[in-house]
């Protein structure tokens, strides 16, 4: 297994260790005979870079899930949100139909979003959504992770990984047609530039023309990600990755009234899930992004190795949206004649980021104890600007039989840009005793500043400045039969509460802490994985009303989640199984269940893929996604449970594959969440036919 490592001040770090530090060889986990190869590679990932240590998932004392390229293709995932719908602990799609962003909760809280190990989201609606065809995998680290990643939510980390020339890959052309006039073509081409494999290139590209489930809406895209890798010697690798993506899409989300969706409208009718209350020709979410990423690996000596990654990006979005106005609450958001009012909104959004993460890893022995020590230095900055405006509607519309009167002229008002700058220094250490007992410890110091600017990033006025120390500790014992048991503690912080208390002091970052115990089982000689995790997660420093100073807030509130997660990925003869179940007990700062979170949810997928006989080459897959009741955070407005079914039929050889995917097979009209005023439509039946060819 290739361990990813990185460095800061190499000479000083090496001098800090005794000269007697000796070369050691880590015990690998060997898988023999039972590989889950599919047309798009292994269906089950045995390791993940989301913890930065390179340790196998089975020997990592944290809850981790990985969605592979093969799983994304098998499930017919059209975005990251859909790709995560079969992952333990992840409640994906909380706002239903929405082209502006991917929405998911991990253990009841929003996670931090990373791409290729670097922070990927600042503000909202100023960038493109990741395209699954351009990704090699999606890693999920559940629970606080500030010891590794700095400023971030208590839910954990979701990290998407790019396809690059650093990986061995086959040339693939992919053609897809589907529901709502969807037409998409993808191309993944690699080339050995000098004949000996030391200089390789890869181009991954996608083009799509598509309508959507929502009337008068689009989901068009073009993306290209060229990369080149230079490997001058064993242990040294340098990759340069470019990315350009352009989407011409529609917001899709309608903010429809609860009455006419989950409950009857005032006149007893129900709206269709293709509802569009926007304005044709006006509604749009046209976004563009450009980025350059540098990935470097170098082994300095038998003990030391370094890893560095840096990325600069720019993004823009022309966002225009007419939605169901939040008024007329006494008549369920309808006018007396059954029409509705609409809010017209326009935003010109921009984003500019730079991020870097450099680590140095030492692998050595202290007597009989094998050590892996990782030192890291990170820097992130982002500037995001949203200039907005609102317009008065020309006339109300009837949502059951709309006649669209046109859109008003909207003047966009310039406003200062928001800035974020973060610096972090961290260390992680893994001590292994007798090859069985693993002690992981980590500590990170981080500084973060946020502010506003009307000029360049360096001219920003700092409005808030904080620093934090975050730690983590875990213990895992691995038995000879493939069973590992562990316990862990981890912390997080996030600078998110803006404002002052009654005495003029700024609010501190929210904090998170998690206690987790679990068990993992990887049967010897297989790539099956089973896991169970029990956890107690708390988010503190939340604001509540200051009863002694009306109009102000104090920072003493907490939200808690306790839960259990079960996950299994395995194979028996010609059957592959992927199943998970999550049960949560959540409580928000007001003592109610956390909004939009199902406290029980789970999924299962079974694939029948005979390797020999008359049916060899055929695959049949069926899946089910269950979500329990969801509340609105105020103790009412719940959404009833629902179960959705997916299916796949495919035939393939070593050179090509043709697959038919059906999502929401029974076309169940459902809602991802509701409150007392609003409901969000879920995805209806979607059918896609995909042909993939290797050349």
Short mmCIF file of C-alpha atoms in Angstrom, two decimals, residues 56 77 81 144 170 254 365 385 416 418 431 435 484 520-522 596 601 626 659 664 667 679 687:
data_model
loop_
_atom_site.label_atom_id
_atom_site.label_comp_id
_atom_site.label_asym_id
_atom_site.label_seq_id
_atom_site.Cartn_x
_atom_site.Cartn_y
_atom_site.Cartn_z
CA UNK A 56 -6.12 0.16 6.25
CA UNK A 77 -25.22 8.19 -9.08
CA UNK A 81 -25.45 13.48 -2.93
CA UNK A 144 -15.00 15.51 14.65
CA UNK A 170 -7.69 2.18 -18.69
CA UNK A 254 -39.29 25.50 -5.12
CA UNK A 365 11.14 1.78 15.70
CA UNK A 385 -18.56 37.64 -2.68
CA UNK A 416 -18.21 43.63 0.58
CA UNK A 418 -16.15 37.83 2.97
CA UNK A 431 2.46 3.48 17.97
CA UNK A 435 1.76 -5.76 15.64
CA UNK A 484 -10.37 -5.33 15.59
CA UNK A 520 -14.32 -4.02 12.62
CA UNK A 521 -13.97 -7.40 10.97
CA UNK A 522 -12.12 -8.23 7.77
CA UNK A 596 -34.31 17.32 8.88
CA UNK A 601 -32.23 5.18 8.28
CA UNK A 626 -35.14 3.63 4.06
CA UNK A 659 -26.25 -1.08 -18.01
CA UNK A 664 -36.94 5.20 -7.29
CA UNK A 667 -41.95 6.35 -8.69
CA UNK A 679 -41.95 20.89 2.02
CA UNK A 687 -34.07 5.77 -15.81
#
